[in-house]
């Protein structure tokens, strides 16, 4: 029985002459809240893109639950229990909150292509079950009042919640959050923190990129610090805070780097 | 060998005309991401405008000076029409979804096409003999003066355009606007002027192309723009949309290919083969032969 | 307004059901063509409106269905009704086959390739490939509808045939909307990367959209063949694809939108037939104006159709 662990080994991603990720290795254990931090442009989102199938790294191994997922397409990786959110929030703008979250149920739905043409009792049942799951997420993320609202018209903070709700609707084993606190005010960031803990309590492993240092120190169990695509340190938040290499990398930018 | 050389000559001639027209498409697409479906009809209109300038303005004179004046006046008229077209049908849709502008372009195409029909009638008109009908016979391969003029003038215009876009400051403004309109604006480039300019250039080149079509084929009809425009657009895509040398290359290749298929295989299958070639090229090389020159937002 | 909407569909159906008895021959023919084009336009909407793929070759599939019926009936003596399954399946298979290598292409390139397919198709028809497509004159002298030993030769019966096909198509569109594949098309149109990243195999669904759109257009082709008892290449030229393309964009990607689109783009020019020389000139301006005033179409797509139990008390509705 393979453990729910994500193991990167010597992952390298190049864009032409630029090495964005350089022989990066780290391991995310089941149930952790794992953080990837580093100065701007360090390659953090690129690493995430390599894990989730948007890029294929040139070298290295990406192992999830004992299976090599490097080179798979994004939807195949979602099928294996890894779901991500985006730094810039990529929701389906014209559609309502509920419909956006429903997209997270796509991979769980048992309908086939012909159900788009002819309804069967099985399809009707499947629809109902999945909308009920959407309701669960709406309740969990306190989005019920916005169920029918077009997502594009909502404030940024609420859109963030919708994106995470959408990801959670997939019932992931590993949730990858790319700068979830970006653009949030202090109160919203606090709520986000609590939400992440609640998500972990549900048994989901969390891997996140964040710039907000206060939040990172509060919420993560373990960190890897990247600069120029290379790992410069790893350890618990307390260790990292005292690490000289990390301090140097962040020289002058130890404060919040709000977008 | 005769047929080969003959088709080569024909192909280069037709290709030059395709290239001139293709440039109009590619420049507009490069900056505005818009397929100017009305361009083909503008080209057709040029032939008719040229015809009228010849009969009404120049009193049917065919001296070299007169011919040059006809070309210049036609280009001027079409440039003005191009500006009007842009203002009326495209500028209001700058912020709209891209496909809306496509439909507007289709509407403009209808307007121009039927405008031609309303003014000049639905029947075919004969384009005047502005160029002396001189032929040279090289051992069975016939080349006309018209072909030589088309080839030489087209080449000259294409090289001039290339140098203009690559080497001048205004050309740099055009290239910048093709890559990123907003960034260009922030750099102080007046994108509206750039767009007006590309419509002027594109329409003028199209006008020359239209006059060449009149000279070469002699018979002109109000709806010849559609088919021709489509081919020219294919040529632009073939070479890489937004890419000026690409449009030139695409035009030439398309002309050559069309001529060879018509000469060697069958003229009734010429269209089909041309499009199959296009489809295969796009499947294998989706960005065209020379690669597209538009930035993609990943 | 909501009340009106509830009655709109039943009213529409009733009107369309009694319409043929109110019209003379010429307008009956126009009405039949309205129904046929509505079906093709709805099929085009699946590919263009819902999935966001720039398809300008729908006349190809429309023609495939029509010619399938014509050839099976003319060459092999099949009854019209018997040709229907193949008239749907063959275009659908072609839709899947042709879509496969091209769905990854960027918008405008896809546009050009679909135009290319259309043109190749028409040229194949004109050149009488295999001796069965009848050349530039097409195939004529097809049988009329025979249903349960009744010869349905009147124009009114063709009208009802077309009407039934439209109802069937509307039913399929309805099923599509509230289904996993239907929603998947919307997601991949809005943001393909996000759709992929939430687990949708966008490629498969794009091909599905082409196949479904092609099949429905093929069915419309059978009705067309029945209406004229003949088929010819010019009815399926790329200019027709431009018409279907424009219908979806001018009308808007919704059922009312498409129906309005067919009316505006096809019936209106018929009404102004006397103004032969001026009608398309004015029409071109109308198209430009329509896009400037309503860039997303006269009746654009709306979202927010979610089950009632999700809409709680103080809801900020759509």
CSV table of N, CA, C and O in Angstrom, one decimal, chain B residues 3-20 22 147 150-151 158 216-217 228 230-236 238-239 246-264 270-271 274-275 277 289:
chain,number,residue,atom,x,y,z
B,3,UNK,N,6.7,22.7,-69.8
B,3,UNK,CA,5.6,22.9,-68.8
B,3,UNK,C,6.1,23.4,-67.5
B,3,UNK,O,5.5,24.3,-66.9
B,4,UNK,N,7.2,22.8,-67.0
B,4,UNK,CA,7.7,23.1,-65.7
B,4,UNK,C,8.1,24.6,-65.7
B,4,UNK,O,7.6,25.3,-64.8
B,5,UNK,N,8.8,25.1,-66.7
B,5,UNK,CA,9.2,26.5,-66.7
B,5,UNK,C,8.0,27.4,-66.8
B,5,UNK,O,7.9,28.4,-66.2
B,6,UNK,N,7.1,26.9,-67.7
B,6,UNK,CA,5.9,27.8,-67.9
B,6,UNK,C,5.1,27.9,-66.6
B,6,UNK,O,4.7,29.0,-66.2
B,7,UNK,N,4.9,26.7,-65.9
B,7,UNK,CA,4.2,26.8,-64.7
B,7,UNK,C,4.9,27.6,-63.6
B,7,UNK,O,4.4,28.2,-62.8
B,8,UNK,N,6.3,27.5,-63.7
B,8,UNK,CA,7.1,28.2,-62.8
B,8,UNK,C,6.8,29.7,-63.0
B,8,UNK,O,6.6,30.5,-62.0
B,9,UNK,N,6.9,30.1,-64.2
B,9,UNK,CA,6.6,31.6,-64.5
B,9,UNK,C,5.2,32.0,-64.0
B,9,UNK,O,5.0,33.0,-63.4
B,10,UNK,N,4.2,31.2,-64.4
B,10,UNK,CA,2.9,31.5,-64.0
B,10,UNK,C,2.8,31.5,-62.5
B,10,UNK,O,2.2,32.4,-61.9
B,11,UNK,N,3.4,30.5,-61.9
B,11,UNK,CA,3.3,30.4,-60.4
B,11,UNK,C,3.9,31.6,-59.7
B,11,UNK,O,3.4,32.1,-58.7
B,12,UNK,N,5.0,32.0,-60.2
B,12,UNK,CA,5.7,33.2,-59.6
B,12,UNK,C,4.8,34.4,-59.7
B,12,UNK,O,4.7,35.2,-58.8
B,13,UNK,N,4.2,34.6,-60.9
B,13,UNK,CA,3.4,35.7,-61.1
B,13,UNK,C,2.2,35.7,-60.1
B,13,UNK,O,1.9,36.7,-59.4
B,14,UNK,N,1.5,34.6,-60.2
B,14,UNK,CA,0.3,34.5,-59.3
B,14,UNK,C,0.7,34.6,-57.8
B,14,UNK,O,0.1,35.2,-57.0
B,15,UNK,N,1.8,34.0,-57.5
B,15,UNK,CA,2.4,34.0,-56.2
B,15,UNK,C,2.6,35.5,-55.7
B,15,UNK,O,2.4,35.8,-54.6
B,16,UNK,N,3.2,36.3,-56.6
B,16,UNK,CA,3.4,37.6,-56.2
B,16,UNK,C,2.2,38.4,-55.9
B,16,UNK,O,2.1,39.1,-54.9
B,17,UNK,N,1.1,38.1,-56.6
B,17,UNK,CA,-0.1,38.8,-56.4
B,17,UNK,C,-0.7,38.3,-55.0
B,17,UNK,O,-1.2,39.1,-54.2
B,18,UNK,N,-0.7,37.0,-54.8
B,18,UNK,CA,-1.1,36.4,-53.5
B,18,UNK,C,-0.3,37.1,-52.4
B,18,UNK,O,-0.9,37.5,-51.4
B,19,UNK,N,1.0,37.2,-52.6
B,19,UNK,CA,1.8,37.8,-51.6
B,19,UNK,C,1.4,39.2,-51.2
B,19,UNK,O,1.3,39.6,-50.0
B,20,UNK,N,1.2,40.0,-52.2
B,20,UNK,CA,0.8,41.4,-52.0
B,20,UNK,C,-0.5,41.5,-51.2
B,20,UNK,O,-0.6,42.3,-50.2
B,22,UNK,N,-1.7,39.0,-49.3
B,22,UNK,CA,-1.5,38.4,-48.0
B,22,UNK,C,-0.8,39.3,-47.0
B,22,UNK,O,-1.1,39.2,-45.8
B,147,UNK,N,3.5,39.9,-66.9
B,147,UNK,CA,4.0,39.0,-65.8
B,147,UNK,C,5.3,39.6,-65.3
B,147,UNK,O,5.6,39.6,-64.1
B,150,UNK,N,4.5,42.6,-63.1
B,150,UNK,CA,3.9,42.2,-61.8
B,150,UNK,C,5.0,41.6,-60.9
B,150,UNK,O,5.2,42.0,-59.7
B,151,UNK,N,5.9,40.7,-61.4
B,151,UNK,CA,6.9,40.1,-60.6
B,151,UNK,C,7.9,41.2,-60.1
B,151,UNK,O,8.2,41.2,-58.9
B,158,UNK,N,7.7,44.4,-51.9
B,158,UNK,CA,7.9,43.6,-50.7
B,158,UNK,C,9.2,43.9,-50.0
B,158,UNK,O,9.2,44.0,-48.8
B,216,UNK,N,-3.9,41.1,-65.2
B,216,UNK,CA,-3.5,39.7,-65.6
B,216,UNK,C,-4.7,38.9,-66.1
B,216,UNK,O,-4.6,38.2,-67.1
B,217,UNK,N,-5.8,39.0,-65.4
B,217,UNK,CA,-6.9,38.2,-65.8
B,217,UNK,C,-7.9,38.9,-66.7
B,217,UNK,O,-8.8,38.3,-67.3
B,228,UNK,N,-10.4,35.0,-53.9
B,228,UNK,CA,-9.0,35.4,-53.9
B,228,UNK,C,-8.5,35.8,-52.5
B,228,UNK,O,-7.4,35.4,-52.1
B,230,UNK,N,-9.5,34.6,-49.7
B,230,UNK,CA,-9.4,33.4,-49.0
B,230,UNK,C,-8.0,32.8,-49.2
B,230,UNK,O,-7.3,32.4,-48.3
B,231,UNK,N,-7.6,32.7,-50.5
B,231,UNK,CA,-6.3,32.1,-50.9
B,231,UNK,C,-5.2,33.0,-50.3
B,231,UNK,O,-4.2,32.4,-49.7
B,232,UNK,N,-5.3,34.3,-50.3
B,232,UNK,CA,-4.3,35.1,-49.8
B,232,UNK,C,-4.2,34.9,-48.3
B,232,UNK,O,-3.1,34.9,-47.7
B,233,UNK,N,-5.3,34.8,-47.6
B,233,UNK,CA,-5.3,34.6,-46.2
B,233,UNK,C,-4.6,33.2,-45.9
B,233,UNK,O,-3.8,33.1,-45.0
B,234,UNK,N,-4.9,32.2,-46.7
B,234,UNK,CA,-4.2,30.9,-46.5
B,234,UNK,C,-2.7,31.1,-46.6
B,234,UNK,O,-2.0,30.6,-45.9
B,235,UNK,N,-2.3,31.9,-47.6
B,235,UNK,CA,-0.9,32.2,-47.8
B,235,UNK,C,-0.3,32.8,-46.6
B,235,UNK,O,0.8,32.4,-46.1
B,236,UNK,N,-1.0,33.7,-46.0
B,236,UNK,CA,-0.5,34.4,-44.8
B,236,UNK,C,-0.3,33.4,-43.6
B,236,UNK,O,0.6,33.4,-42.9
B,238,UNK,N,0.0,30.2,-44.0
B,238,UNK,CA,1.1,29.2,-44.4
B,238,UNK,C,2.4,29.8,-44.0
B,238,UNK,O,3.3,29.0,-43.5
B,239,UNK,N,2.7,31.0,-44.2
B,239,UNK,CA,4.0,31.6,-43.9
B,239,UNK,C,4.1,31.9,-42.4
B,239,UNK,O,5.2,32.2,-42.0
B,246,UNK,N,7.0,36.0,-43.9
B,246,UNK,CA,6.2,34.8,-44.0
B,246,UNK,C,5.1,34.9,-45.0
B,246,UNK,O,4.8,34.0,-45.8
B,247,UNK,N,4.4,36.0,-45.0
B,247,UNK,CA,3.3,36.3,-46.0
B,247,UNK,C,3.8,36.3,-47.4
B,247,UNK,O,3.2,35.7,-48.3
B,248,UNK,N,5.0,36.9,-47.6
B,248,UNK,CA,5.6,36.9,-48.9
B,248,UNK,C,5.9,35.5,-49.3
B,248,UNK,O,5.6,35.0,-50.5
B,249,UNK,N,6.6,34.7,-48.4
B,249,UNK,CA,6.9,33.4,-48.8
B,249,UNK,C,5.7,32.5,-49.0
B,249,UNK,O,5.6,31.8,-50.0
B,250,UNK,N,4.7,32.7,-48.1
B,250,UNK,CA,3.5,31.9,-48.2
B,250,UNK,C,2.8,32.2,-49.6
B,250,UNK,O,2.3,31.2,-50.2
B,251,UNK,N,2.7,33.4,-49.9
B,251,UNK,CA,2.1,33.8,-51.2
B,251,UNK,C,2.8,33.2,-52.4
B,251,UNK,O,2.1,32.5,-53.2
B,252,UNK,N,4.1,33.3,-52.4
B,252,UNK,CA,4.8,32.7,-53.5
B,252,UNK,C,4.6,31.2,-53.6
B,252,UNK,O,4.4,30.6,-54.6
B,253,UNK,N,4.8,30.5,-52.4
B,253,UNK,CA,4.6,29.1,-52.4
B,253,UNK,C,3.2,28.6,-52.9
B,253,UNK,O,3.1,27.7,-53.6
B,254,UNK,N,2.2,29.4,-52.4
B,254,UNK,CA,0.9,29.0,-52.8
B,254,UNK,C,0.7,29.2,-54.3
B,254,UNK,O,0.1,28.3,-54.9
B,255,UNK,N,1.2,30.3,-54.8
B,255,UNK,CA,1.1,30.5,-56.2
B,255,UNK,C,1.7,29.4,-57.0
B,255,UNK,O,1.2,28.9,-58.0
B,256,UNK,N,2.9,29.1,-56.6
B,256,UNK,CA,3.7,28.0,-57.3
B,256,UNK,C,2.9,26.7,-57.2
B,256,UNK,O,2.8,26.0,-58.2
B,257,UNK,N,2.5,26.4,-56.0
B,257,UNK,CA,1.8,25.1,-55.8
B,257,UNK,C,0.6,25.0,-56.7
B,257,UNK,O,0.3,24.0,-57.3
B,258,UNK,N,-0.2,26.1,-56.6
B,258,UNK,CA,-1.4,26.1,-57.4
B,258,UNK,C,-1.2,25.9,-58.9
B,258,UNK,O,-1.9,25.2,-59.6
B,259,UNK,N,-0.1,26.6,-59.4
B,259,UNK,CA,0.2,26.6,-60.8
B,259,UNK,C,0.6,25.2,-61.2
B,259,UNK,O,0.2,24.6,-62.2
B,260,UNK,N,1.4,24.6,-60.3
B,260,UNK,CA,1.9,23.2,-60.7
B,260,UNK,C,0.8,22.2,-60.6
B,260,UNK,O,0.8,21.3,-61.5
B,261,UNK,N,0.0,22.3,-59.6
B,261,UNK,CA,-1.1,21.3,-59.5
B,261,UNK,C,-2.0,21.5,-60.8
B,261,UNK,O,-2.4,20.5,-61.4
B,262,UNK,N,-2.3,22.7,-61.1
B,262,UNK,CA,-3.2,23.0,-62.3
B,262,UNK,C,-2.5,22.5,-63.5
B,262,UNK,O,-3.2,21.9,-64.4
B,263,UNK,N,-1.2,22.7,-63.6
B,263,UNK,CA,-0.5,22.3,-64.9
B,263,UNK,C,-0.3,20.8,-65.0
B,263,UNK,O,-0.5,20.2,-66.0
B,264,UNK,N,0.1,20.2,-63.8
B,264,UNK,CA,0.4,18.8,-63.9
B,264,UNK,C,-0.6,17.8,-63.5
B,264,UNK,O,-0.7,16.7,-64.1
B,270,UNK,N,-7.3,21.4,-58.2
B,270,UNK,CA,-6.3,22.4,-57.7
B,270,UNK,C,-6.6,22.9,-56.3
B,270,UNK,O,-5.8,22.9,-55.4
B,271,UNK,N,-7.9,23.3,-56.1
B,271,UNK,CA,-8.3,23.8,-54.8
B,271,UNK,C,-8.1,22.8,-53.7
B,271,UNK,O,-7.5,23.1,-52.7
B,274,UNK,N,-4.5,22.1,-52.8
B,274,UNK,CA,-3.9,23.3,-52.1
B,274,UNK,C,-4.4,23.2,-50.7
B,274,UNK,O,-3.5,23.4,-49.8
B,275,UNK,N,-5.6,23.0,-50.4
B,275,UNK,CA,-6.1,23.0,-49.0
B,275,UNK,C,-5.6,21.8,-48.2
B,275,UNK,O,-5.3,21.9,-47.1
B,277,UNK,N,-2.8,20.4,-48.7
B,277,UNK,CA,-1.4,20.8,-48.3
B,277,UNK,C,-1.4,21.7,-47.1
B,277,UNK,O,-0.6,21.5,-46.2
B,289,UNK,N,5.2,28.2,-41.7
B,289,UNK,CA,6.6,27.9,-42.1
B,289,UNK,C,7.6,28.7,-41.4
B,289,UNK,O,8.6,28.2,-40.8
